[in-house]
Protein backbone atom coordinates (compact mmCIF):
# COMPACT_ATOMS: atom_id res chain seq x y z
CA UNK A 1 -0.03 0.03 0.02
CA UNK A 2 2.71 2.42 1.02
CA UNK A 3 4.72 1.70 -2.03
CA UNK A 4 1.71 2.38 -4.20
CA UNK A 5 0.98 5.76 -2.53
CA UNK A 6 4.51 6.98 -2.87
CA UNK A 7 4.81 5.96 -6.65
CA UNK A 8 1.35 7.52 -7.39
CA UNK A 9 2.55 10.70 -5.96
CA UNK A 10 5.92 10.63 -7.72
CA UNK A 11 4.07 10.13 -11.15
CA UNK A 12 1.86 13.22 -10.85
CA UNK A 13 2.39 15.15 -14.00
CA UNK A 14 3.27 18.81 -13.90
CA UNK A 15 3.62 19.77 -17.62
CA UNK A 16 3.49 23.49 -16.96
CA UNK A 17 5.34 23.96 -13.82
CA UNK A 18 8.00 21.23 -14.22
CA UNK A 19 10.17 23.35 -16.60
CA UNK A 20 10.31 26.21 -14.20
CA UNK A 21 11.28 24.21 -11.14
CA UNK A 22 14.65 23.15 -10.08
CA UNK A 23 15.41 19.53 -9.08
CA UNK A 24 15.40 20.36 -5.46
CA UNK A 25 12.09 22.06 -5.69
CA UNK A 26 10.48 19.07 -7.39
CA UNK A 27 11.92 16.63 -4.94
CA UNK A 28 10.79 18.83 -1.85
CA UNK A 29 7.33 19.17 -3.31
CA UNK A 30 6.82 15.40 -3.87
CA UNK A 31 8.47 14.68 -0.56
CA UNK A 32 6.11 16.84 1.37
CA UNK A 33 3.03 15.30 -0.69
CA UNK A 34 4.31 11.77 0.08
CA UNK A 35 4.81 12.64 3.81
CA UNK A 36 1.25 14.10 4.12
CA UNK A 37 -0.23 11.06 2.52
CA UNK A 38 1.52 8.79 4.84
CA UNK A 39 0.63 10.82 7.90
CA UNK A 40 -3.05 10.50 6.84
CA UNK A 41 -2.54 6.81 6.11
CA UNK A 42 -1.12 6.08 9.57
CA UNK A 43 -3.89 8.24 11.27
CA UNK A 44 -6.55 5.99 9.55
CA UNK A 45 -4.69 2.94 9.97
CA UNK A 46 -2.55 3.12 13.29
CA UNK A 47 -2.21 -0.63 13.50
CA UNK A 48 -1.29 -1.24 9.81
CA UNK A 49 1.07 -4.16 9.24
CA UNK A 50 3.23 -1.85 7.11
CA UNK A 51 3.26 1.11 9.68
CA UNK A 52 6.88 0.64 10.49
CA UNK A 53 7.89 1.21 6.75
CA UNK A 54 5.64 4.33 6.78
CA UNK A 55 7.45 5.80 9.85
CA UNK A 56 10.86 5.15 8.52
CA UNK A 57 9.98 6.81 5.21
CA UNK A 58 8.43 9.80 7.17
CA UNK A 59 11.58 10.00 9.40
CA UNK A 60 13.77 10.17 6.34
CA UNK A 61 11.52 12.62 4.55
CA UNK A 62 11.43 15.03 7.59
CA UNK A 63 15.22 14.87 7.75
CA UNK A 64 15.33 15.96 4.08
CA UNK A 65 12.66 18.64 4.68
CA UNK A 66 14.49 20.02 7.81
CA UNK A 67 11.48 19.31 9.94
CA UNK A 68 13.35 18.23 13.00
CA UNK A 69 10.55 18.48 15.54
CA UNK A 70 8.35 16.01 13.90
CA UNK A 71 11.40 13.88 13.03
CA UNK A 72 12.35 13.73 16.77
CA UNK A 73 8.65 12.84 17.64
CA UNK A 74 8.58 9.93 15.28
CA UNK A 75 12.06 8.75 16.35
CA UNK A 76 11.14 8.97 20.04
CA UNK A 77 7.96 6.90 19.46
CA UNK A 78 9.98 4.45 17.69
CA UNK A 79 12.46 4.26 20.53
CA UNK A 80 9.77 3.71 23.06
CA UNK A 81 8.47 0.54 21.18
CA UNK A 82 11.91 -1.10 21.02
CA UNK A 83 12.67 -4.15 23.25
CA UNK A 84 14.61 -3.13 26.25
CA UNK A 85 16.85 -4.82 28.81
CA UNK A 86 17.51 -8.59 28.44
CA UNK A 87 15.45 -8.50 25.02
CA UNK A 88 17.31 -5.39 23.63
CA UNK A 89 18.67 -5.88 20.04
CA UNK A 90 21.90 -3.81 20.02
CA UNK A 91 21.97 -2.95 16.22
CA UNK A 92 18.27 -1.80 16.33
CA UNK A 93 18.33 0.00 19.72
CA UNK A 94 21.50 2.02 19.11
CA UNK A 95 20.62 2.81 15.59
CA UNK A 96 17.42 4.61 16.72
CA UNK A 97 18.90 5.93 20.16
CA UNK A 98 22.08 7.47 18.36
CA UNK A 99 19.86 9.19 15.61
CA UNK A 100 17.56 10.64 18.20
CA UNK A 101 20.42 11.84 20.27
CA UNK A 102 22.20 13.34 17.28
CA UNK A 103 18.93 15.10 16.38
CA UNK A 104 18.52 16.57 19.73
CA UNK A 105 22.07 17.91 19.74
CA UNK A 106 21.82 19.27 16.29
CA UNK A 107 18.60 21.11 17.07
CA UNK A 108 20.20 22.53 20.26
CA UNK A 109 17.87 20.53 22.60
CA UNK A 110 20.65 19.69 25.11
CA UNK A 111 18.10 19.09 27.86
CA UNK A 112 16.25 16.40 25.75
CA UNK A 113 19.66 14.84 24.73
CA UNK A 114 20.52 14.47 28.46
CA UNK A 115 17.25 12.72 29.18
CA UNK A 116 17.84 10.46 26.29
CA UNK A 117 21.13 9.43 27.70
CA UNK A 118 19.63 8.84 31.06
CA UNK A 119 16.78 6.79 29.67
CA UNK A 120 19.19 4.76 27.47
CA UNK A 121 21.48 3.77 30.56
CA UNK A 122 18.24 2.51 32.32
CA UNK A 123 16.94 0.65 29.28
CA UNK A 124 20.16 -1.39 28.85
CA UNK A 125 20.02 -2.80 32.45
CA UNK A 126 19.58 -6.46 32.29
CA UNK A 127 21.38 -7.14 29.08
CA UNK A 128 24.44 -9.23 29.10
CA UNK A 129 26.60 -6.56 27.51
CA UNK A 130 25.12 -3.80 29.63
CA UNK A 131 28.50 -2.67 31.08
CA UNK A 132 29.92 -2.32 27.58
CA UNK A 133 26.86 -0.57 26.27
CA UNK A 134 27.04 1.81 29.23
CA UNK A 135 30.62 2.77 28.35
CA UNK A 136 29.49 3.73 24.82
CA UNK A 137 26.47 5.64 26.04
CA UNK A 138 28.72 7.55 28.37
CA UNK A 139 31.15 8.42 25.64
CA UNK A 140 28.28 9.82 23.53
CA UNK A 141 27.09 11.70 26.60
CA UNK A 142 30.34 13.62 26.63
CA UNK A 143 29.14 15.45 23.46
CA UNK A 144 26.58 17.20 25.71
CA UNK A 145 29.54 19.28 26.73
CA UNK A 146 30.45 20.23 23.17
CA UNK A 147 29.98 24.01 22.70
CA UNK A 148 27.22 25.33 20.53
CA UNK A 149 26.53 28.73 19.00
CA UNK A 150 26.13 31.31 21.78
CA UNK A 151 28.10 29.31 24.39
CA UNK A 152 31.34 30.72 26.06
CA UNK A 153 34.36 28.39 26.18
CA UNK A 154 36.59 28.61 29.24
CA UNK A 155 40.28 27.78 27.95
CA UNK A 156 43.41 28.50 29.81
CA UNK A 157 46.73 26.71 29.38
CA UNK A 158 50.51 26.82 29.21
CA UNK A 159 51.47 26.28 25.61
CA UNK A 160 54.29 24.48 23.86
CA UNK A 161 56.18 27.75 23.90
CA UNK A 162 55.95 28.07 27.73
CA UNK A 163 53.61 31.02 27.49
CA UNK A 164 50.20 31.37 29.23
CA UNK A 165 47.12 31.59 27.02
CA UNK A 166 43.79 32.72 28.34
CA UNK A 167 40.81 32.89 25.85
CA UNK A 168 38.85 35.19 28.30
CA UNK A 169 41.65 37.85 27.91
CA UNK A 170 41.15 37.70 24.13
CA UNK A 171 37.76 39.44 23.99
CA UNK A 172 37.80 42.03 21.03
CA UNK A 173 39.49 39.43 18.87
CA UNK A 174 37.97 36.89 16.50
CA UNK A 175 39.50 33.45 17.59
CA UNK A 176 39.46 30.04 16.15
CA UNK A 177 39.80 27.19 18.45
CA UNK A 178 41.19 24.24 16.60
CA UNK A 179 41.40 20.67 17.94
CA UNK A 180 43.70 18.73 15.80
CA UNK A 181 46.65 16.38 15.64
CA UNK A 182 49.65 15.58 13.45
CA UNK A 183 48.31 12.00 12.83
CA UNK A 184 44.89 13.33 11.70
CA UNK A 185 44.77 13.23 7.93
CA UNK A 186 41.61 15.42 7.48
CA UNK A 187 43.32 18.04 10.00
CA UNK A 188 46.46 18.19 7.77
CA UNK A 189 44.30 18.51 4.68
CA UNK A 190 42.43 21.42 6.15
CA UNK A 191 45.55 23.24 7.34
CA UNK A 192 46.21 25.32 4.13
CA UNK A 193 42.52 26.89 4.73
CA UNK A 194 43.55 27.64 8.35
CA UNK A 195 46.96 29.09 7.40
CA UNK A 196 45.35 31.18 4.60
CA UNK A 197 42.83 32.62 6.98
CA UNK A 198 45.56 33.31 9.58
CA UNK A 199 47.87 35.15 6.98
CA UNK A 200 44.91 37.18 5.70
CA UNK A 201 43.30 38.33 8.90
CA UNK A 202 45.84 38.09 11.75
CA UNK A 203 47.03 41.66 11.59
CA UNK A 204 43.17 42.70 11.51
CA UNK A 205 42.31 40.94 14.81
CA UNK A 206 42.14 37.25 14.03
CA UNK A 207 43.89 34.78 16.30
CA UNK A 208 44.03 31.00 16.55
CA UNK A 209 44.34 28.52 19.49
CA UNK A 210 45.55 25.11 18.63
CA UNK A 211 44.69 22.18 21.01
CA UNK A 212 46.86 19.14 20.01
CA UNK A 213 45.66 15.63 20.50
CA UNK A 214 49.09 14.15 19.92
CA UNK A 215 50.51 11.65 22.28
CA UNK A 216 53.48 12.27 24.58
CA UNK A 217 55.74 10.13 22.43
CA UNK A 218 55.13 12.38 19.44
CA UNK A 219 55.96 15.79 21.10
CA UNK A 220 59.13 16.29 19.04
CA UNK A 221 57.22 15.52 15.94
CA UNK A 222 54.55 18.10 16.91
CA UNK A 223 57.10 20.78 17.62
CA UNK A 224 58.80 20.15 14.35
CA UNK A 225 55.62 20.14 12.35
CA UNK A 226 54.42 23.42 14.11
CA UNK A 227 57.68 25.04 13.26
CA UNK A 228 57.88 23.81 9.72
CA UNK A 229 54.31 24.94 8.83
CA UNK A 230 54.82 28.26 10.46
CA UNK A 231 51.87 27.69 12.92
CA UNK A 232 52.97 30.46 15.06
CA UNK A 233 49.81 30.56 17.28
CA UNK A 234 49.68 29.00 20.78
CA UNK A 235 49.33 25.36 21.07
CA UNK A 236 47.90 23.46 24.00
CA UNK A 237 49.39 20.02 24.47
CA UNK A 238 49.37 17.65 27.55
CA UNK A 239 50.54 14.25 25.56
CA UNK A 240 47.20 12.43 26.49
CA UNK A 241 45.92 12.03 22.99
CA UNK A 242 42.21 11.61 23.00
CA UNK A 243 42.34 11.98 26.79
CA UNK A 244 43.47 15.63 26.37
CA UNK A 245 41.99 17.65 29.26
CA UNK A 246 40.44 20.28 26.98
CA UNK A 247 39.19 17.57 24.59
CA UNK A 248 37.37 15.82 27.43
CA UNK A 249 36.17 19.03 28.93
CA UNK A 250 34.30 20.01 25.71
CA UNK A 251 33.19 16.46 24.59
CA UNK A 252 35.43 16.39 21.43
CA UNK A 253 34.88 12.89 19.93
CA UNK A 254 36.15 13.55 16.39
CA UNK A 255 38.76 15.85 14.76
CA UNK A 256 39.39 18.41 13.22
CA UNK A 257 36.75 20.24 15.45
CA UNK A 258 36.73 24.07 15.22
CA UNK A 259 34.94 26.71 17.13
CA UNK A 260 34.90 30.28 15.85
CA UNK A 261 34.72 32.82 18.72
CA UNK A 262 33.29 36.16 18.09
CA UNK A 263 34.43 39.51 19.57
CA UNK A 264 32.15 39.08 22.48
CA UNK A 265 33.68 35.86 23.52
CA UNK A 266 30.83 33.58 22.34
CA UNK A 267 30.90 30.91 19.80
CA UNK A 268 29.49 32.04 16.50
CA UNK A 269 30.09 29.04 14.28
CA UNK A 270 31.44 25.56 14.54
CA UNK A 271 33.37 23.14 12.15
CA UNK A 272 34.01 25.53 9.41
CA UNK A 273 35.88 24.08 6.27
CA UNK A 274 37.48 25.25 3.21
CA UNK A 275 36.68 28.69 2.02
CA UNK A 276 33.96 29.00 4.60
CA UNK A 277 36.58 29.71 7.29
CA UNK A 278 37.95 32.93 5.75
CA UNK A 279 34.46 34.03 4.78
CA UNK A 280 33.30 33.71 8.45
CA UNK A 281 36.40 35.32 9.90
CA UNK A 282 36.02 38.32 7.53
CA UNK A 283 32.36 38.76 8.41
CA UNK A 284 33.11 38.59 12.18
CA UNK A 285 35.70 41.10 11.81
CA UNK A 286 33.37 43.45 10.15
CA UNK A 287 35.51 43.64 6.97
């Protein structure tokens, strides 16, 4: 039934408007139409045997349409129906839980994300692998500390050069906080963009704070790399790798991870890549 509904909607002829529409506009229109039809179908047939297929399609559709509130409602309802405890099916359980948790974080609903973590820790009790699952959930929970737009980051350290760095004393500057490591391929690939932004805007009020997730055994490699690449900004390094104190404090679970701080000391953007970095820095400097 569901496939027939979707196919019928996708085959609606639009002889006049089709030429004037972009591909994305056509996709968006048909996605909305299909979602509306399925919502009506589920309302009339709440116990339909193919309701799970309909819900999965709706979740995917609302993701495409950016309708996060309804997407979260459907994911939450789906999570509630999953087997818990001893009967928990790991792949199914964590597939839904992780998507719901990610969605809450993405939409800025940290309170809901925290509740999701607490519920998940209760729902795994009784499963033979509960201890291992709990460690994974705790690791995900660390992301609750990841700064979002509007947050203030408290960063103070003694850098590789022996000098003190205190982000709180850098108000009035635009600052990029860059979590990286010499062993991180994507970090090295992004470095030319970071260097370009620094060279263009450092004398106009742009600064960078590097936070290295290198291990203690690689300190010499790190020092040489920083010198050779002319990365003259301060670098925090404690030799703890992924256990770096600042990385743990801010829930960093992947790198590169960057946070652009505005002149008021608050995060204005995160994870800028490529030309988007220089563009954002220029905007924040008011140039």
